[in-house]
PDB file of C-alpha atoms in Angstrom:
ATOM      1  CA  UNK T1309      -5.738 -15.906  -5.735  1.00  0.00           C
ATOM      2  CA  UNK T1310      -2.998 -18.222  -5.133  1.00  0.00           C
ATOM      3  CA  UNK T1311      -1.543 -16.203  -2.212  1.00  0.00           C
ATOM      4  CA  UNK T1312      -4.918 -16.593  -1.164  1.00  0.00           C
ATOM      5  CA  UNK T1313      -5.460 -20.371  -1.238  1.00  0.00           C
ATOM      6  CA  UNK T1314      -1.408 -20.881  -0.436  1.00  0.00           C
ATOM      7  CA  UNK T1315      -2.329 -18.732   3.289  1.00  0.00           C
ATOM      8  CA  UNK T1316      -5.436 -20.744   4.115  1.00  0.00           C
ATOM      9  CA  UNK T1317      -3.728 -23.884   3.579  1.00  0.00           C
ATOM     10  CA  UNK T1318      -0.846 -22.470   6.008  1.00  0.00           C
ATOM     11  CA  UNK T1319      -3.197 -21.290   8.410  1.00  0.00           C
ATOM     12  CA  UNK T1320      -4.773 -24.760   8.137  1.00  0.00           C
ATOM     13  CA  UNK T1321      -2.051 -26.704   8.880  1.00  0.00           C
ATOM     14  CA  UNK T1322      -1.003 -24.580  11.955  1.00  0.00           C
ATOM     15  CA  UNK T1323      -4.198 -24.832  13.634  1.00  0.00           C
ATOM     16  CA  UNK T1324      -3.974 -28.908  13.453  1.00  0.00           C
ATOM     17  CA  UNK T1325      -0.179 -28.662  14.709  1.00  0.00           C
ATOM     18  CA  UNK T1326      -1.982 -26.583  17.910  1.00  0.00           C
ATOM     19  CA  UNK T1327      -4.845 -28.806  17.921  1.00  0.00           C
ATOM     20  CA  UNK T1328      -2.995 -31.832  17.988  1.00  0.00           C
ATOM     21  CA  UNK T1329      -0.272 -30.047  20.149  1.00  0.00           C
ATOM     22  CA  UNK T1330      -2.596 -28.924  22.567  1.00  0.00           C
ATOM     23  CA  UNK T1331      -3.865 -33.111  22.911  1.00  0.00           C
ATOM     24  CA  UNK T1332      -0.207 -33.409  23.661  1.00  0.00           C
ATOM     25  CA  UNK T1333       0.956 -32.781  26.907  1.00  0.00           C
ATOM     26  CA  UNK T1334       4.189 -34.965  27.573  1.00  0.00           C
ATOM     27  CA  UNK T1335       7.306 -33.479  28.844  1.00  0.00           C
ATOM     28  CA  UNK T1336      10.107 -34.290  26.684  1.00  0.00           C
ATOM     29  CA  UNK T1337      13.929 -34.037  27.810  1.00  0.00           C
ATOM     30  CA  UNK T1338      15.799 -31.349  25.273  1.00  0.00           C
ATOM     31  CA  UNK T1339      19.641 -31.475  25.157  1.00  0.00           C
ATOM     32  CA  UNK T1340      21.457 -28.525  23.363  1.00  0.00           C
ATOM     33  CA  UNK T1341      24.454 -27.011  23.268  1.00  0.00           C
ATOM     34  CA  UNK T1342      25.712 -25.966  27.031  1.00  0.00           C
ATOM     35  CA  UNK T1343      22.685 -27.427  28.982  1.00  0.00           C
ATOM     36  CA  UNK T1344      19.580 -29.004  28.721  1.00  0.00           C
ATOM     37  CA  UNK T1345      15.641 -28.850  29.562  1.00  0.00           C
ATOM     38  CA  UNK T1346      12.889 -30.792  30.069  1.00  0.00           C
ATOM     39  CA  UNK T1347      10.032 -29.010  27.675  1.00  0.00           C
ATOM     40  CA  UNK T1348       6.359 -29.676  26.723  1.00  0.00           C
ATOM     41  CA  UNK T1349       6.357 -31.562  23.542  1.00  0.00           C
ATOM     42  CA  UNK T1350       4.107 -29.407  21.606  1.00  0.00           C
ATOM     43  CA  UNK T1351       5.998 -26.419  22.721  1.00  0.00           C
ATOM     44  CA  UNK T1352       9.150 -27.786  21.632  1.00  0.00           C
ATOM     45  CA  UNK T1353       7.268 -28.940  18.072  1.00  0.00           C
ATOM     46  CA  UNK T1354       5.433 -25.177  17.630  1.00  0.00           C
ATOM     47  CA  UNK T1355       9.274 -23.402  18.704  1.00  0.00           C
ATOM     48  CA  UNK T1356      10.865 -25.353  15.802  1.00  0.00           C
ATOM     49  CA  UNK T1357       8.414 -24.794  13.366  1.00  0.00           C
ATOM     50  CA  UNK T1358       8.091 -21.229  13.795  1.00  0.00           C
ATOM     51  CA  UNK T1359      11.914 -20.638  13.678  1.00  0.00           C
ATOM     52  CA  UNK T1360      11.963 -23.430  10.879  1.00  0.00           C
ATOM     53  CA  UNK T1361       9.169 -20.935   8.893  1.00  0.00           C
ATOM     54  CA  UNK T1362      11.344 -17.789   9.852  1.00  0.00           C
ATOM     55  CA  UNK T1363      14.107 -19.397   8.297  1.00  0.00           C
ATOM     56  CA  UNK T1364      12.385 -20.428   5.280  1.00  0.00           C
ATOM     57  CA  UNK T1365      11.227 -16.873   4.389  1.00  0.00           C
ATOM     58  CA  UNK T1366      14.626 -15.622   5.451  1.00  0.00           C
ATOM     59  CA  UNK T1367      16.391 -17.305   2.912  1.00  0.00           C
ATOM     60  CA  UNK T1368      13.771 -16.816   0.602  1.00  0.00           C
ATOM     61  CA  UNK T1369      14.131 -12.969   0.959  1.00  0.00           C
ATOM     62  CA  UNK T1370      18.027 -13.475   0.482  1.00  0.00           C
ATOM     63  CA  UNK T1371      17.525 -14.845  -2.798  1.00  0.00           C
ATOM     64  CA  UNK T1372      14.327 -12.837  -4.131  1.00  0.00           C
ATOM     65  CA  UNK T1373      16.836  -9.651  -2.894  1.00  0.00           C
ATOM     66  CA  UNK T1374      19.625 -10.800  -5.127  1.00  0.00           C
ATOM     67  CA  UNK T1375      17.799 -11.825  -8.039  1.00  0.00           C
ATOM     68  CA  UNK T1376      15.996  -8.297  -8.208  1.00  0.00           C
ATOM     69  CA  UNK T1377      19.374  -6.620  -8.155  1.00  0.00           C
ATOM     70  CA  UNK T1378      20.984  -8.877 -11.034  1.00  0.00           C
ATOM     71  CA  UNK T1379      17.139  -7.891 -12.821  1.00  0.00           C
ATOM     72  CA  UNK T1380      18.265  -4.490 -12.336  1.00  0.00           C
ATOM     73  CA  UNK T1381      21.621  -4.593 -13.252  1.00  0.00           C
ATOM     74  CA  UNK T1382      20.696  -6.418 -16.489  1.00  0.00           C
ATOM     75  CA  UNK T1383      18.211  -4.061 -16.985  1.00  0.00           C
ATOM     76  CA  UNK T1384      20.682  -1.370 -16.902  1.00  0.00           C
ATOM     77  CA  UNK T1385      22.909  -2.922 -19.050  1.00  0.00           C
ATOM     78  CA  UNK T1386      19.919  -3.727 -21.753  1.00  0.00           C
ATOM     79  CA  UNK T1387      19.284   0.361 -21.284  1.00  0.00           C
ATOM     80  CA  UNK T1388      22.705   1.637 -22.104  1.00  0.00           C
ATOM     81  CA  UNK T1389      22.843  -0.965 -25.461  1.00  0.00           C
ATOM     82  CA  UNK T1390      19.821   0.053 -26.830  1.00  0.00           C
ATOM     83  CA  UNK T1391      21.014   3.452 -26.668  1.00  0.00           C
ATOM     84  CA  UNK T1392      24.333   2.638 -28.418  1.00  0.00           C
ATOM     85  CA  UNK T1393      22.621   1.052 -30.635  1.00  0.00           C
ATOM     86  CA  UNK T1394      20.138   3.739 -31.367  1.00  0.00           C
ATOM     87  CA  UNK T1395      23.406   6.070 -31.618  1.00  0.00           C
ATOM     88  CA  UNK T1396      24.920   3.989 -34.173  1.00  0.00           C
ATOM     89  CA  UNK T1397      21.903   3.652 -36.169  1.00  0.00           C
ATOM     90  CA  UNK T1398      21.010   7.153 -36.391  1.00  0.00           C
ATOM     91  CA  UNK T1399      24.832   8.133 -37.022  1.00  0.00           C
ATOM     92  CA  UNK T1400      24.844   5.101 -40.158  1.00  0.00           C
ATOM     93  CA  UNK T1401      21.137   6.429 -41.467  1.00  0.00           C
ATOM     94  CA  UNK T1402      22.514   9.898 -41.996  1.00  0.00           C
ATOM     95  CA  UNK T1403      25.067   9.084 -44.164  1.00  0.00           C
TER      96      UNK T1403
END
């Protein structure tokens, strides 16, 4: 439910950026590294928040990826005690 609610407010604010984008015609000038452009400003607004939103999820994915793999190797590790464990209480039961 709240992946549901989180996408429709996404969704909301992207169609006001275009809506108020597309009310927005002026030509802005764009210097970058070797050259430089003269772009429509809600073009240049819409390019930077998509790569800005690519980015976002990008580094979210980084750090989702490497938390699941320390869960695992935890995991793992929790696994092979509990079995040592279970070894050294069996062998100090029988006794």
């Amino acid at each position: 439910m709240k992946r549901i609610v989180a996408l429709l407010v996404l969704v909301l604010v992207f169609v006001a950026a275009l809506a108020l984008g597309s009310q927005n015609g002026q030509l802005v000038q764009f210097n970058y590294l070797v050259a430089q452009g003269e772009f429509s400003l809600a073009a240049l607004l819409g390019l930077f928040f998509a790569v800005g939103f690519v980015v976002g999820w990008a580094v979210f994915a980084l750090l989702l990826l490497r938390l699941k793999l320390q869960n695992r190797a935890l995991n793992r590790s929790v696994r092979r005690q509990s079995r040592e464990l279970d070894t050294l209480r069996s062998g100090t039961s029988g006794e």
